[in-house]
Amino acid sequence: MTVLVLGDQLNAHVGPLADRPDDPVLLIEAADLARRLPYHPHKLTLVFSAMRHFRDRLRESGRTVEYRQVERFADGIEAHLDAHPGDDLVVMRPPSDRAGERLRALVERYGGQLTVVENELFLCSPEQFDGWAGERSSYRHEDFYRFMRRETGYLMDGSQPVGGEYNYDDQNRETPPEGYVPPDPPTFEPDAITRDVRSRVAETFDGGYEEPPYGGAWADPGPFRWPVTREQALSVLEAFVTDRLEEFGPYQDALVADEWALHHSLLSPAINLGLIHPRTAIERVIEAYHERDVPLNSVEGFVRQVLGWREFMRHVYRREMPELAGANQLEQTEPLPPFFWTGETDMACLADVIDGVRTRGYSHHIERLMILSNFATLLGVEPQQLNRWFHAAYVDAYHWVTTPNVVGMGTFGTDALSTKPYVSSANYVDKMSDYCSDCPYYKTKTTGEGACPFNALYWDFLDRNAEHLADNHRMGLVYNHLENKDDGEREAIRERAEALRERAQRSEL
Ligand code: FAD
């Protein structure tokens, strides 16, 4: 039997790789997968370099590894089965919708068999989640998270949560003082393998696939910096636990201009590739809590993200696909503005965040939610267009994780996983960030030249979607504010919003 290892399953400690130590391994580096979207070059470099390092590590440990570099993934399967007719393969179930079934059909087409086993790179099995969720089709994260705390015993004191509460999010909304300098994020010099992959990515994919419509958006990204081996990923975890964990909680929702990492762990690229298991990250953070005086709100905040949100998203996706990917309950139809690709906007918040994405294929959670998704939702962008952009632009992006985050949480394309849209005007962006002071737009103005676009777009969004949202009891207060605006003001807001939508498409915001 041969263990087929997919590019996001680079972990020798779980699944068939661990259970079948004497069986040969097949890895396929396929160009067609990299051409599906205009991926950020750092994403392609990350995945291919991590695969090649993983191959070498397995070989060093004495395993037989067949590494096939091919144009089409199917070519790799065909070549393997030509060399080993009728072979039995085994693979962990990929989290993408129906990918296991597609893989099985592909292997059978070339005369082999494929056994698809559970993906052990997650903490919650499908049976566990389905047992918790039952027949429901709208899901509440907090309930699931509490269930997972009890199931795993993480941060539990018998049957009670450590500290008496399950969730300390109300302590996690601070903004750093002026001039605050967060610890330097870890970075890794590209070695020979990564340099080689970078050249291949530049030669093979630059312009060789669907070019972003606005002229080589990723043509000149900054230096590649992400961990490509398990050792490097573990050192990111150690750097997080040592230097960043204390303030992770308080500054989790903060935004600071030019500070792209703040106290975030930067672990998602490595966890999503399998380089470290989510269990390893959680247990190391809990260990630090027992070793030294780390605030519980920071430790719990991190555990909630990995044990709660990450697992929750994976299973909501599993259950709600394929409808989830196309969901658009607010019937938003606006195209994604070109500046998401080019970064050409005067709005200080959007310019800074998009510049970061262009430079390194990453922005932290609240930038994704409060700046990028919020703005796109207010503008009326079709969720699918935003999802495609996130999937292409980020080093940690895979369909299973962007889709629920963007279509569900970010744009309220469905109410399967949140009860109201995550939208705000400039007021909240200003409260949580330092962007507005250096922005040419006025945060307190709603209409008229120079007014911050978030404001008119916010009221216009509420107005346009009143039929859908006004009865939502969590939105009663904002709809009261809207009702208090007179007809003239509401008309001026509509006109301003319409003009902003046009300007956004012309890159004149
Ligand atoms: P930290 O802030 O340090 O959090 C720790 C870990 O928690 C992360 O590494 C991640 O593994 C996990 N996590 C936290 N929130 C989520 C979540 N909502 N969904 C899944 N995992 C979570 N995450 C991705 O991994 N890939 C994506 O493509 C992605 N796209 C997103 C798009 C939008 C619109 C939004 C709102 C969120 C998205 N997220 C995505 C979730 C989250 O923003 C990232 O996981 C996080 O920013 C990664 O940075 P970090 O490792 O420094 O995270």
PDB file of C-alpha atoms and ligand atoms in Angstrom, residues 240 248 252 261 263-269 271-272 302 304-306 309-311 313 362-366 368-369 373 386 390-391 394 396-398 400-402 405-406 409-410, ligand 1:
ATOM      1  CA  PHE A 240       4.564  33.332  20.141  1.00  0.00           C
ATOM      2  CA  PHE A 248      -2.525  38.338  22.553  1.00  0.00           C
ATOM      3  CA  GLN A 252      -6.625  40.717  19.653  1.00  0.00           C
ATOM      4  CA  ALA A 261       1.402  41.252  13.187  1.00  0.00           C
ATOM      5  CA  HIS A 263       0.504  39.923  19.009  1.00  0.00           C
ATOM      6  CA  HIS A 264      -1.064  37.416  16.630  1.00  0.00           C
ATOM      7  CA  SER A 265       0.517  33.983  16.526  1.00  0.00           C
ATOM      8  CA  LEU A 266       1.144  33.884  12.730  1.00  0.00           C
ATOM      9  CA  LEU A 267       0.580  30.134  12.950  1.00  0.00           C
ATOM     10  CA  SER A 268      -2.217  29.658  10.419  1.00  0.00           C
ATOM     11  CA  PRO A 269       0.042  29.050   7.377  1.00  0.00           C
ATOM     12  CA  ILE A 271      -1.194  24.741  10.955  1.00  0.00           C
ATOM     13  CA  ASN A 272      -3.147  24.649   7.692  1.00  0.00           C
ATOM     14  CA  PHE A 302      -6.018  31.599  21.738  1.00  0.00           C
ATOM     15  CA  ARG A 304     -10.982  29.598  21.509  1.00  0.00           C
ATOM     16  CA  GLN A 305      -9.579  30.498  18.087  1.00  0.00           C
ATOM     17  CA  VAL A 306      -7.963  27.144  17.440  1.00  0.00           C
ATOM     18  CA  TRP A 309     -13.368  28.796  15.487  1.00  0.00           C
ATOM     19  CA  ARG A 310     -11.051  26.740  13.316  1.00  0.00           C
ATOM     20  CA  GLU A 311     -12.867  23.452  13.945  1.00  0.00           C
ATOM     21  CA  MET A 313     -15.496  26.612  10.330  1.00  0.00           C
ATOM     22  CA  TYR A 362      -1.235  37.910   5.252  1.00  0.00           C
ATOM     23  CA  SER A 363      -3.235  40.258   7.404  1.00  0.00           C
ATOM     24  CA  HIS A 364      -4.523  39.523  10.862  1.00  0.00           C
ATOM     25  CA  HIS A 365      -8.062  38.567  11.707  1.00  0.00           C
ATOM     26  CA  ILE A 366      -9.563  41.907  12.572  1.00  0.00           C
ATOM     27  CA  ARG A 368      -9.721  40.781   7.393  1.00  0.00           C
ATOM     28  CA  LEU A 369     -13.026  41.269   9.162  1.00  0.00           C
ATOM     29  CA  SER A 373     -14.886  42.325   4.612  1.00  0.00           C
ATOM     30  CA  LEU A 386     -14.542  38.528  -2.229  1.00  0.00           C
ATOM     31  CA  PHE A 390      -9.199  36.010  -0.181  1.00  0.00           C
ATOM     32  CA  HIS A 391      -8.504  32.522  -1.475  1.00  0.00           C
ATOM     33  CA  TYR A 394      -3.521  34.773   1.465  1.00  0.00           C
ATOM     34  CA  ASP A 396      -3.104  30.452   4.750  1.00  0.00           C
ATOM     35  CA  ALA A 397      -6.124  30.282   2.421  1.00  0.00           C
ATOM     36  CA  TYR A 398      -7.910  27.078   1.384  1.00  0.00           C
ATOM     37  CA  TRP A 400     -12.648  25.053   3.348  1.00  0.00           C
ATOM     38  CA  VAL A 401     -11.493  27.922   5.526  1.00  0.00           C
ATOM     39  CA  THR A 402     -12.015  31.053   3.418  1.00  0.00           C
ATOM     40  CA  ASN A 405     -15.123  32.960   6.956  1.00  0.00           C
ATOM     41  CA  VAL A 406     -15.881  35.148   3.955  1.00  0.00           C
ATOM     42  CA  MET A 409     -18.812  35.551   8.890  1.00  0.00           C
ATOM     43  CA  GLY A 410     -17.432  38.327   6.682  1.00  0.00           C
TER      44      GLY A 410
HETATM   45  P1  FAD B   1      -4.260  34.221  15.499  1.00  0.00           P
HETATM   46  O1  FAD B   1      -5.012  35.483  15.676  1.00  0.00           O
HETATM   47  O2  FAD B   1      -2.987  34.091  16.220  1.00  0.00           O
HETATM   48  O3  FAD B   1      -5.240  33.012  15.896  1.00  0.00           O
HETATM   49  C1  FAD B   1      -4.734  31.720  16.218  1.00  0.00           C
HETATM   50  C2  FAD B   1      -5.243  30.655  15.275  1.00  0.00           C
HETATM   51  O4  FAD B   1      -6.639  30.491  15.413  1.00  0.00           O
HETATM   52  C3  FAD B   1      -5.025  30.886  13.805  1.00  0.00           C
HETATM   53  O5  FAD B   1      -3.712  30.540  13.426  1.00  0.00           O
HETATM   54  C4  FAD B   1      -6.058  29.962  13.187  1.00  0.00           C
HETATM   55  O6  FAD B   1      -5.539  28.662  13.070  1.00  0.00           O
HETATM   56  C5  FAD B   1      -7.170  29.950  14.209  1.00  0.00           C
HETATM   57  N1  FAD B   1      -8.326  30.779  13.816  1.00  0.00           N
HETATM   58  C6  FAD B   1      -8.734  31.907  14.399  1.00  0.00           C
HETATM   59  N2  FAD B   1      -9.888  32.352  13.854  1.00  0.00           N
HETATM   60  C7  FAD B   1     -10.194  31.484  12.890  1.00  0.00           C
HETATM   61  C8  FAD B   1     -11.265  31.398  11.965  1.00  0.00           C
HETATM   62  N3  FAD B   1     -12.245  32.317  11.948  1.00  0.00           N
HETATM   63  N4  FAD B   1     -11.254  30.400  11.084  1.00  0.00           N
HETATM   64  C9  FAD B   1     -10.274  29.483  11.091  1.00  0.00           C
HETATM   65  N5  FAD B   1      -9.238  29.496  11.953  1.00  0.00           N
HETATM   66  C10 FAD B   1      -9.207  30.485  12.848  1.00  0.00           C
HETATM   67  N6  FAD B   1      -7.992  31.654   8.429  1.00  0.00           N
HETATM   68  C11 FAD B   1      -7.251  30.808   7.705  1.00  0.00           C
HETATM   69  O7  FAD B   1      -6.548  29.964   8.274  1.00  0.00           O
HETATM   70  N7  FAD B   1      -7.264  30.851   6.340  1.00  0.00           N
HETATM   71  C12 FAD B   1      -8.024  31.759   5.661  1.00  0.00           C
HETATM   72  O8  FAD B   1      -8.024  31.781   4.438  1.00  0.00           O
HETATM   73  C13 FAD B   1      -8.810  32.684   6.402  1.00  0.00           C
HETATM   74  N8  FAD B   1      -9.561  33.620   5.780  1.00  0.00           N
HETATM   75  C14 FAD B   1     -10.306  34.500   6.525  1.00  0.00           C
HETATM   76  C15 FAD B   1     -11.096  35.438   5.872  1.00  0.00           C
HETATM   77  C16 FAD B   1     -11.887  36.309   6.600  1.00  0.00           C
HETATM   78  C17 FAD B   1     -12.770  37.294   5.900  1.00  0.00           C
HETATM   79  C18 FAD B   1     -11.867  36.254   8.003  1.00  0.00           C
HETATM   80  C19 FAD B   1     -12.713  37.183   8.807  1.00  0.00           C
HETATM   81  C20 FAD B   1     -11.068  35.328   8.662  1.00  0.00           C
HETATM   82  C21 FAD B   1     -10.280  34.433   7.937  1.00  0.00           C
HETATM   83  N9  FAD B   1      -9.475  33.484   8.576  1.00  0.00           N
HETATM   84  C22 FAD B   1      -8.749  32.599   7.824  1.00  0.00           C
HETATM   85  C23 FAD B   1      -9.461  33.353  10.038  1.00  0.00           C
HETATM   86  C24 FAD B   1      -8.368  34.187  10.742  1.00  0.00           C
HETATM   87  O9  FAD B   1      -8.446  35.520  10.322  1.00  0.00           O
HETATM   88  C25 FAD B   1      -6.967  33.634  10.494  1.00  0.00           C
HETATM   89  O10 FAD B   1      -6.929  32.267  10.847  1.00  0.00           O
HETATM   90  C26 FAD B   1      -5.924  34.357  11.324  1.00  0.00           C
HETATM   91  O11 FAD B   1      -5.954  35.732  11.040  1.00  0.00           O
HETATM   92  C27 FAD B   1      -4.552  33.780  11.032  1.00  0.00           C
HETATM   93  O12 FAD B   1      -3.544  34.532  11.634  1.00  0.00           O
HETATM   94  P2  FAD B   1      -2.833  34.028  12.961  1.00  0.00           P
HETATM   95  O13 FAD B   1      -2.328  32.651  12.781  1.00  0.00           O
HETATM   96  O14 FAD B   1      -1.843  35.075  13.342  1.00  0.00           O
HETATM   97  O15 FAD B   1      -4.064  33.972  13.948  1.00  0.00           O
END
